[in-house]
Amino acid sequence: MEENMNVPNHIAIILDGNGRWAKAKGMPRSYGHVKGCANLETICDHMKDLGVKYLTVYAFSTENWKRSREEVEGLMKLFRNYLKKCIKIAEKNRMRVKVIGDITAFDQDIQDRIRELENFSKDYTELHFQIALNYGSRDEILRGVRRLAQDAADKKIDPAQIDEGLFESYLDTAEIPDPDLMIRTSGELRLSNFLLWQMAYTEFYFTDVAWPDFDKAELIKAIEKYNKRDRRYGGVKEE
Ligand code: IPE
Ligand code: IPE
Ligand code: MG
């Protein structure tokens, strides 16, 4: 690791490639999800070690319900276990956990576990960990716009006062700074409906490494690459 490495404040990750990783080993997709889930446990430790303050991971999209019933059920089982384990991980890392996405689509016990985890970890500030579950950026924006329109109809806000800051306060990511670096594993070069509004100026890093193999060395590689980027935000570079 380079000395004085500038660590991004917020890293967002699209955890992709579990299925293909398993298939390449002659194993069922579910095996890939189990390994991917185990990797999610350790990635938080690495983020904390490196001094990253915000981590957001895309674990289940609004489109992922289209998968086979067997695969979706397997994922729900994994979420149940993981959400329970995550209480201990939150305590160890002193991390605050939030779930973004429309959780009302999940079984009641999963929703309860999410609320329990969020509530348990709400005062930790060492690492802010967001898990995107039944998350889709278009869905998030529409849910926010619906509440915003209702508040305008109820005269709680004046449409003329709607600016970026006010709009953002209606998103699931309210109070979370925008990602500085987005990592997508396993070779696909797309956003798949992840944080469309929030990533307007985020740097993107794509790797062919599948999520279950994405370790601390790979994470450092991504951060080092990010360090070589010239972020401009529409301005010009000062010589
Ligand atoms: C990512 O791995 C995990 C989820 C989307 C739940 P995939 O399941 O998308 O794995 P591939 O992309 O099919 O290999
Ligand atoms: C994006 O991955 C969603 C998650 C990683 C949770 P997908 O594997 O579902 O995305 P597509 O279908 O390849 O675009
Ligand atoms: Mg995929």
Coordinates of C-alpha atoms and ligand atoms in Angstrom, one line a residue:
M1 CA 0.0 0.0 0.0
E2 CA 1.3 3.4 -0.9
E3 CA 2.2 5.9 1.8
N4 CA -0.2 8.8 2.1
M5 CA -2.8 6.9 0.1
N6 CA -5.9 9.2 -0.3
V7 CA -8.7 6.9 0.9
P8 CA -12.2 7.6 -0.5
N9 CA -14.7 8.8 2.1
H10 CA -17.5 6.7 0.5
I11 CA -17.1 3.5 -1.5
A12 CA -20.0 1.8 -3.2
I13 CA -19.8 -1.7 -4.5
I14 CA -21.9 -3.8 -6.9
L15 CA -21.2 -7.3 -5.6
D16 CA -21.5 -9.2 -8.8
G17 CA -20.4 -12.6 -10.2
N18 CA -21.3 -15.0 -7.4
G19 CA -23.2 -17.3 -9.8
R20 CA -20.5 -17.4 -12.5
W21 CA -17.8 -17.9 -9.9
A22 CA -19.7 -21.0 -8.6
K23 CA -20.4 -22.3 -12.1
A24 CA -16.7 -22.1 -13.0
K25 CA -16.1 -24.4 -10.1
G26 CA -18.8 -26.8 -11.1
M27 CA -20.9 -25.7 -8.2
P28 CA -24.5 -24.4 -8.0
R29 CA -25.2 -20.7 -7.9
S30 CA -26.2 -20.9 -4.3
Y31 CA -22.7 -21.9 -3.4
G32 CA -21.5 -18.6 -4.9
H33 CA -24.0 -16.6 -2.9
V34 CA -22.8 -18.3 0.4
K35 CA -19.2 -17.4 -0.4
G36 CA -20.2 -13.9 -1.5
C37 CA -22.0 -13.4 1.7
A38 CA -19.0 -14.6 3.7
N39 CA -16.9 -12.0 1.8
L40 CA -19.3 -9.3 2.8
E41 CA -18.5 -10.0 6.4
T42 CA -14.8 -9.4 5.9
I43 CA -15.0 -6.5 3.6
C44 CA -16.3 -4.3 6.4
D45 CA -13.1 -5.1 8.4
H46 CA -10.9 -4.0 5.5
M47 CA -12.9 -0.8 5.1
K48 CA -12.5 0.0 8.7
D49 CA -8.7 -0.8 8.6
L50 CA -8.2 1.4 5.7
G51 CA -10.2 4.3 7.2
V52 CA -13.1 4.4 4.8
K53 CA -16.0 6.1 6.5
Y54 CA -19.0 5.0 4.3
L55 CA -19.5 1.7 2.5
T56 CA -22.7 1.0 0.4
V57 CA -23.1 -2.5 -1.1
Y58 CA -25.7 -3.6 -3.7
A59 CA -26.9 -7.0 -2.5
F60 CA -30.4 -7.4 -4.0
S61 CA -32.0 -5.3 -6.7
T62 CA -35.6 -4.6 -7.5
E63 CA -35.0 -6.7 -10.7
N64 CA -33.5 -9.7 -8.9
W65 CA -37.0 -11.1 -8.0
K66 CA -37.0 -12.3 -11.7
R67 CA -34.6 -15.1 -10.7
S68 CA -35.8 -18.6 -10.1
R69 CA -37.8 -19.2 -7.0
E70 CA -35.2 -21.5 -5.7
E71 CA -32.4 -18.8 -6.0
V72 CA -34.6 -16.1 -4.4
E73 CA -35.5 -18.3 -1.5
G74 CA -31.8 -19.2 -1.0
L75 CA -30.9 -15.5 -1.0
M76 CA -33.7 -14.8 1.6
K77 CA -32.2 -17.5 3.8
L78 CA -28.8 -16.0 3.5
F79 CA -30.1 -12.5 4.4
R80 CA -31.8 -13.9 7.5
N81 CA -28.5 -15.4 8.7
Y82 CA -26.4 -12.4 7.7
L83 CA -28.7 -9.8 9.3
K84 CA -28.4 -11.7 12.6
K85 CA -24.6 -12.0 12.4
C86 CA -24.3 -8.4 11.3
I87 CA -25.2 -7.3 14.9
K88 CA -22.0 -8.8 16.1
I89 CA -20.0 -7.3 13.2
A90 CA -21.5 -3.9 13.9
E91 CA -20.5 -4.1 17.5
K92 CA -17.0 -5.2 16.7
N93 CA -16.4 -2.6 14.1
R94 CA -18.5 0.1 15.8
M95 CA -20.4 0.5 12.6
R96 CA -23.8 1.9 11.9
V97 CA -25.8 -0.2 9.6
K98 CA -28.7 1.0 7.4
V99 CA -30.7 -0.8 4.8
I100 CA -31.7 1.2 1.7
G101 CA -34.4 0.0 -0.7
D102 CA -38.0 -0.9 -0.3
I103 CA -38.0 -3.5 2.5
T104 CA -41.8 -3.8 2.7
A105 CA -41.5 -6.5 0.0
F106 CA -39.7 -8.8 2.4
D107 CA -41.3 -11.2 4.9
Q108 CA -42.1 -9.6 8.2
D109 CA -39.3 -11.4 10.1
I110 CA -36.7 -10.1 7.7
Q111 CA -38.1 -6.5 8.1
D112 CA -38.0 -7.0 11.9
R113 CA -34.3 -8.1 11.7
I114 CA -33.4 -5.1 9.6
R115 CA -35.1 -2.7 12.1
E116 CA -33.4 -4.5 15.0
L117 CA -30.0 -4.2 13.4
E118 CA -30.5 -0.5 12.5
N119 CA -31.7 0.3 15.9
F120 CA -28.9 -1.6 17.6
S121 CA -26.2 0.1 15.6
K122 CA -27.6 3.6 15.4
D123 CA -25.1 5.4 17.7
Y124 CA -21.9 3.9 16.1
T125 CA -19.9 6.3 13.9
E126 CA -16.7 4.4 13.0
L127 CA -18.0 3.1 9.7
H128 CA -21.4 3.8 8.1
F129 CA -22.5 0.7 6.3
Q130 CA -25.5 0.7 3.9
I131 CA -26.9 -2.5 2.5
A132 CA -29.1 -2.1 -0.6
L133 CA -31.9 -4.7 -0.5
N134 CA -34.7 -4.7 -2.9
Y135 CA -33.1 -1.5 -4.1
G136 CA -33.5 0.1 -7.5
S137 CA -32.5 3.7 -8.1
R138 CA -35.6 4.4 -10.2
D139 CA -37.8 2.9 -7.5
E140 CA -36.1 5.0 -4.8
I141 CA -36.5 8.2 -6.8
L142 CA -40.2 7.5 -7.4
R143 CA -40.9 6.6 -3.8
G144 CA -39.2 9.9 -2.8
V145 CA -41.1 11.9 -5.4
R146 CA -44.4 10.5 -4.2
R147 CA -43.7 11.7 -0.6
L148 CA -42.4 15.0 -1.9
A149 CA -45.6 15.5 -4.0
Q150 CA -47.7 14.6 -1.0
D151 CA -45.9 17.1 1.2
A152 CA -46.4 19.8 -1.5
A153 CA -50.1 18.9 -1.7
D154 CA -50.4 19.1 2.1
K155 CA -48.7 22.5 1.8
K156 CA -45.7 21.4 4.0
I157 CA -43.3 22.5 1.3
D158 CA -43.5 25.0 -1.5
P159 CA -42.6 23.6 -5.0
A160 CA -40.4 26.7 -5.6
Q161 CA -38.2 25.6 -2.7
I162 CA -37.3 22.2 -4.1
D163 CA -33.6 22.2 -4.7
E164 CA -31.0 19.4 -4.8
G165 CA -30.6 19.3 -1.0
L166 CA -34.3 19.1 -0.3
F167 CA -34.8 16.4 -3.0
E168 CA -32.0 14.3 -1.5
S169 CA -33.6 14.4 1.9
Y170 CA -36.4 12.3 0.4
L171 CA -34.1 9.6 -0.9
D172 CA -33.2 6.5 1.1
T173 CA -29.6 7.8 1.2
A174 CA -30.6 11.1 3.0
E175 CA -27.7 12.3 5.1
I176 CA -25.2 9.9 3.4
P177 CA -22.6 11.7 1.3
D178 CA -22.3 10.7 -2.4
P179 CA -19.9 7.8 -3.2
D180 CA -16.4 8.9 -4.3
L181 CA -15.6 5.5 -5.8
M182 CA -17.9 2.8 -7.3
I183 CA -16.5 -0.7 -7.7
R184 CA -18.2 -3.4 -9.8
T185 CA -16.8 -6.9 -9.7
S186 CA -17.0 -9.6 -12.3
G187 CA -16.6 -7.7 -15.6
E188 CA -20.0 -6.1 -16.3
L189 CA -19.8 -2.5 -17.4
R190 CA -23.1 -1.1 -16.2
L191 CA -24.9 0.4 -13.2
S192 CA -27.9 -2.0 -13.1
N193 CA -30.1 0.7 -11.5
F194 CA -27.7 1.5 -8.6
L195 CA -27.5 5.0 -7.1
L196 CA -28.2 6.9 -10.3
W197 CA -28.7 10.3 -8.7
Q198 CA -26.0 9.9 -6.1
M199 CA -23.2 8.8 -8.5
A200 CA -23.3 11.8 -10.8
Y201 CA -19.7 12.5 -10.0
T202 CA -18.4 9.2 -8.7
E203 CA -15.3 7.6 -10.1
F204 CA -16.0 4.1 -11.5
Y205 CA -13.7 1.1 -11.2
F206 CA -14.5 -2.2 -12.9
T207 CA -12.6 -5.5 -12.3
D208 CA -13.0 -9.0 -13.8
V209 CA -12.4 -10.4 -10.3
A210 CA -15.6 -12.1 -9.1
W211 CA -17.1 -10.9 -5.8
P212 CA -16.2 -14.0 -3.8
D213 CA -12.5 -13.5 -4.7
F214 CA -12.5 -9.7 -4.1
D215 CA -10.1 -9.4 -1.1
K216 CA -8.2 -6.7 0.6
A217 CA -5.4 -6.7 -2.0
E218 CA -8.0 -6.1 -4.7
L219 CA -9.6 -3.3 -2.7
I220 CA -6.2 -1.6 -2.3
K221 CA -5.7 -1.9 -6.0
A222 CA -9.0 -0.1 -6.7
I223 CA -8.1 2.7 -4.2
E224 CA -4.7 3.1 -5.8
K225 CA -6.2 3.4 -9.2
Y226 CA -8.7 5.9 -7.8
N227 CA -5.8 7.9 -6.4
K228 CA -4.4 8.4 -9.9
R229 CA -7.7 9.9 -11.2
D230 CA -8.0 13.6 -11.8
R231 CA -11.4 14.6 -10.4
R232 CA -12.6 17.9 -11.8
Y233 CA -16.3 18.4 -11.1
G234 CA -16.7 20.3 -14.3
G235 CA -13.8 22.7 -13.5
V236 CA -10.3 22.8 -14.8
K237 CA -7.2 21.4 -13.2
E238 CA -5.0 23.9 -11.3
E239 CA -1.4 23.6 -12.6
Ligands
IPE1 C1 -24.4 -11.0 -7.4 O1 -24.0 -12.2 -8.1 C2 -25.4 -11.3 -6.3 C3 -26.7 -10.9 -6.6 C4 -27.2 -10.2 -7.6 C5 -27.7 -11.3 -5.6 P1 -24.9 -12.8 -9.3 O2 -25.9 -13.7 -8.7 O3 -25.5 -11.6 -10.1 O4 -23.9 -13.6 -10.1 P2 -23.7 -13.7 -11.7 O5 -23.6 -12.2 -12.2 O6 -24.9 -14.4 -12.2 O7 -22.4 -14.4 -11.9
IPE2 C1 -26.8 -6.1 -9.9 O1 -26.3 -7.3 -10.4 C2 -27.5 -6.2 -8.6 C3 -26.7 -6.7 -7.5 C4 -25.4 -7.0 -7.5 C5 -27.4 -6.9 -6.3 P1 -27.1 -8.2 -11.4 O2 -26.3 -9.4 -11.7 O3 -28.5 -8.4 -10.9 O4 -27.2 -7.2 -12.7 P2 -27.4 -7.5 -14.2 O5 -28.6 -8.3 -14.3 O6 -26.2 -8.3 -14.6 O7 -27.4 -6.1 -14.8
MG3 MG -24.9 -10.7 -11.8

